Amino acid sequence: MAGLTFVLTGTLPTLTRDEAKRMIEAAGGKTASSVSKKTSYVVAGEEAGSKLDKALKLKVPVLDEAGLLALLESRPATE
C-alpha cells in the first residue's frame, strides 16, 4: 500500500479511526485529514459528511469498512 493515501471519515461499524489508521500504516499506506486530488481512497462510515462530498466531487474512490479490510487483506503487510 506504499504510495497510497487514505482519508477516514464518519463512524466505521467495527473499527475505531485509530485502529483503521494503524492498519493502513502497518500495510505501508498513509492517512491524511483532508481530501484532495492526491487522495487515493476515502474510507467512509456513517455520517461521513463533507469529506465524502468532496471525494465524490473530485472522483476519489470511496470505500466502506468492508472494502478497506478487503484491500488490506489483498496486499502483504510491510512489517
PDB file of C-alpha atoms in Angstrom:
ATOM      1  CA  MET A   1       0.000   0.000   0.000  1.00  0.00           C
ATOM      2  CA  ALA A   2       3.083   2.203  -0.236  1.00  0.00           C
ATOM      3  CA  GLY A   3       2.246   5.423  -2.023  1.00  0.00           C
ATOM      4  CA  LEU A   4      -1.470   5.277  -1.211  1.00  0.00           C
ATOM      5  CA  THR A   5      -3.108   7.962   0.929  1.00  0.00           C
ATOM      6  CA  PHE A   6      -6.362   7.357   2.800  1.00  0.00           C
ATOM      7  CA  VAL A   7      -8.771   9.777   4.454  1.00  0.00           C
ATOM      8  CA  LEU A   8     -11.059   8.375   7.142  1.00  0.00           C
ATOM      9  CA  THR A   9     -14.453   9.969   7.712  1.00  0.00           C
ATOM     10  CA  GLY A  10     -17.591   9.077   9.612  1.00  0.00           C
ATOM     11  CA  THR A  11     -18.119   6.272  12.097  1.00  0.00           C
ATOM     12  CA  LEU A  12     -16.986   2.821  10.989  1.00  0.00           C
ATOM     13  CA  PRO A  13     -19.101  -0.186  12.054  1.00  0.00           C
ATOM     14  CA  THR A  14     -16.453  -2.198  13.948  1.00  0.00           C
ATOM     15  CA  LEU A  15     -13.168  -0.269  13.836  1.00  0.00           C
ATOM     16  CA  THR A  16     -12.226   2.985  15.517  1.00  0.00           C
ATOM     17  CA  ARG A  17     -10.469   5.511  13.317  1.00  0.00           C
ATOM     18  CA  ASP A  18      -7.260   4.886  15.268  1.00  0.00           C
ATOM     19  CA  GLU A  19      -7.492   1.135  14.581  1.00  0.00           C
ATOM     20  CA  ALA A  20      -8.141   1.739  10.886  1.00  0.00           C
ATOM     21  CA  LYS A  21      -5.244   4.218  10.743  1.00  0.00           C
ATOM     22  CA  ARG A  22      -2.870   1.727  12.395  1.00  0.00           C
ATOM     23  CA  MET A  23      -3.902  -0.994   9.926  1.00  0.00           C
ATOM     24  CA  ILE A  24      -3.347   1.294   6.940  1.00  0.00           C
ATOM     25  CA  GLU A  25       0.048   2.418   8.209  1.00  0.00           C
ATOM     26  CA  ALA A  26       1.092  -1.156   9.057  1.00  0.00           C
ATOM     27  CA  ALA A  27       0.387  -2.043   5.415  1.00  0.00           C
ATOM     28  CA  GLY A  28       2.591   0.839   4.228  1.00  0.00           C
ATOM     29  CA  GLY A  29      -0.118   3.386   3.457  1.00  0.00           C
ATOM     30  CA  LYS A  30      -0.522   6.918   4.763  1.00  0.00           C
ATOM     31  CA  THR A  31      -3.506   8.719   6.255  1.00  0.00           C
ATOM     32  CA  ALA A  32      -4.458  12.355   5.805  1.00  0.00           C
ATOM     33  CA  SER A  33      -7.024  14.592   7.452  1.00  0.00           C
ATOM     34  CA  SER A  34      -8.375  16.256   4.322  1.00  0.00           C
ATOM     35  CA  VAL A  35      -9.440  15.129   0.856  1.00  0.00           C
ATOM     36  CA  SER A  36      -7.519  16.322  -2.202  1.00  0.00           C
ATOM     37  CA  LYS A  37      -6.833  15.165  -5.753  1.00  0.00           C
ATOM     38  CA  LYS A  38      -3.829  13.283  -4.326  1.00  0.00           C
ATOM     39  CA  THR A  39      -6.051  11.181  -2.020  1.00  0.00           C
ATOM     40  CA  SER A  40      -6.069   7.530  -3.130  1.00  0.00           C
ATOM     41  CA  TYR A  41      -9.181   6.439  -1.191  1.00  0.00           C
ATOM     42  CA  VAL A  42     -11.721   7.858   1.221  1.00  0.00           C
ATOM     43  CA  VAL A  43     -12.953   5.369   3.813  1.00  0.00           C
ATOM     44  CA  ALA A  44     -16.460   6.477   4.712  1.00  0.00           C
ATOM     45  CA  GLY A  45     -18.626   5.335   7.589  1.00  0.00           C
ATOM     46  CA  GLU A  46     -21.934   6.545   8.994  1.00  0.00           C
ATOM     47  CA  GLU A  47     -22.461  10.321   8.923  1.00  0.00           C
ATOM     48  CA  ALA A  48     -19.447  10.885   6.670  1.00  0.00           C
ATOM     49  CA  GLY A  49     -20.373  14.471   5.758  1.00  0.00           C
ATOM     50  CA  SER A  50     -18.296  16.994   3.821  1.00  0.00           C
ATOM     51  CA  LYS A  51     -15.231  14.797   3.257  1.00  0.00           C
ATOM     52  CA  LEU A  52     -17.397  12.273   1.425  1.00  0.00           C
ATOM     53  CA  ASP A  53     -18.993  15.068  -0.612  1.00  0.00           C
ATOM     54  CA  LYS A  54     -15.563  16.390  -1.593  1.00  0.00           C
ATOM     55  CA  ALA A  55     -14.353  12.872  -2.506  1.00  0.00           C
ATOM     56  CA  LEU A  56     -17.322  12.381  -4.814  1.00  0.00           C
ATOM     57  CA  LYS A  57     -16.778  15.805  -6.384  1.00  0.00           C
ATOM     58  CA  LEU A  58     -13.080  15.027  -7.010  1.00  0.00           C
ATOM     59  CA  LYS A  59     -13.905  11.468  -8.176  1.00  0.00           C
ATOM     60  CA  VAL A  60     -11.761   9.924  -5.415  1.00  0.00           C
ATOM     61  CA  PRO A  61     -12.650   6.240  -4.875  1.00  0.00           C
ATOM     62  CA  VAL A  62     -14.765   5.687  -1.744  1.00  0.00           C
ATOM     63  CA  LEU A  63     -14.552   2.527   0.362  1.00  0.00           C
ATOM     64  CA  ASP A  64     -16.634   1.345   3.271  1.00  0.00           C
ATOM     65  CA  GLU A  65     -15.047  -0.579   6.153  1.00  0.00           C
ATOM     66  CA  ALA A  66     -15.500  -3.923   4.359  1.00  0.00           C
ATOM     67  CA  GLY A  67     -13.828  -2.513   1.253  1.00  0.00           C
ATOM     68  CA  LEU A  68     -10.887  -1.256   3.305  1.00  0.00           C
ATOM     69  CA  LEU A  69     -10.451  -4.622   5.000  1.00  0.00           C
ATOM     70  CA  ALA A  70     -10.614  -6.437   1.650  1.00  0.00           C
ATOM     71  CA  LEU A  71      -7.984  -4.086   0.209  1.00  0.00           C
ATOM     72  CA  LEU A  72      -5.731  -4.593   3.226  1.00  0.00           C
ATOM     73  CA  GLU A  73      -6.083  -8.385   3.032  1.00  0.00           C
ATOM     74  CA  SER A  74      -5.203  -8.387  -0.663  1.00  0.00           C
ATOM     75  CA  ARG A  75      -1.825  -6.721  -0.061  1.00  0.00           C
ATOM     76  CA  PRO A  76       1.012  -8.068   2.031  1.00  0.00           C
ATOM     77  CA  ALA A  77       1.970  -6.145   5.180  1.00  0.00           C
ATOM     78  CA  THR A  78       5.269  -4.275   5.108  1.00  0.00           C
ATOM     79  CA  GLU A  79       6.290  -5.370   8.596  1.00  0.00           C
TER      80      GLU A  79
END
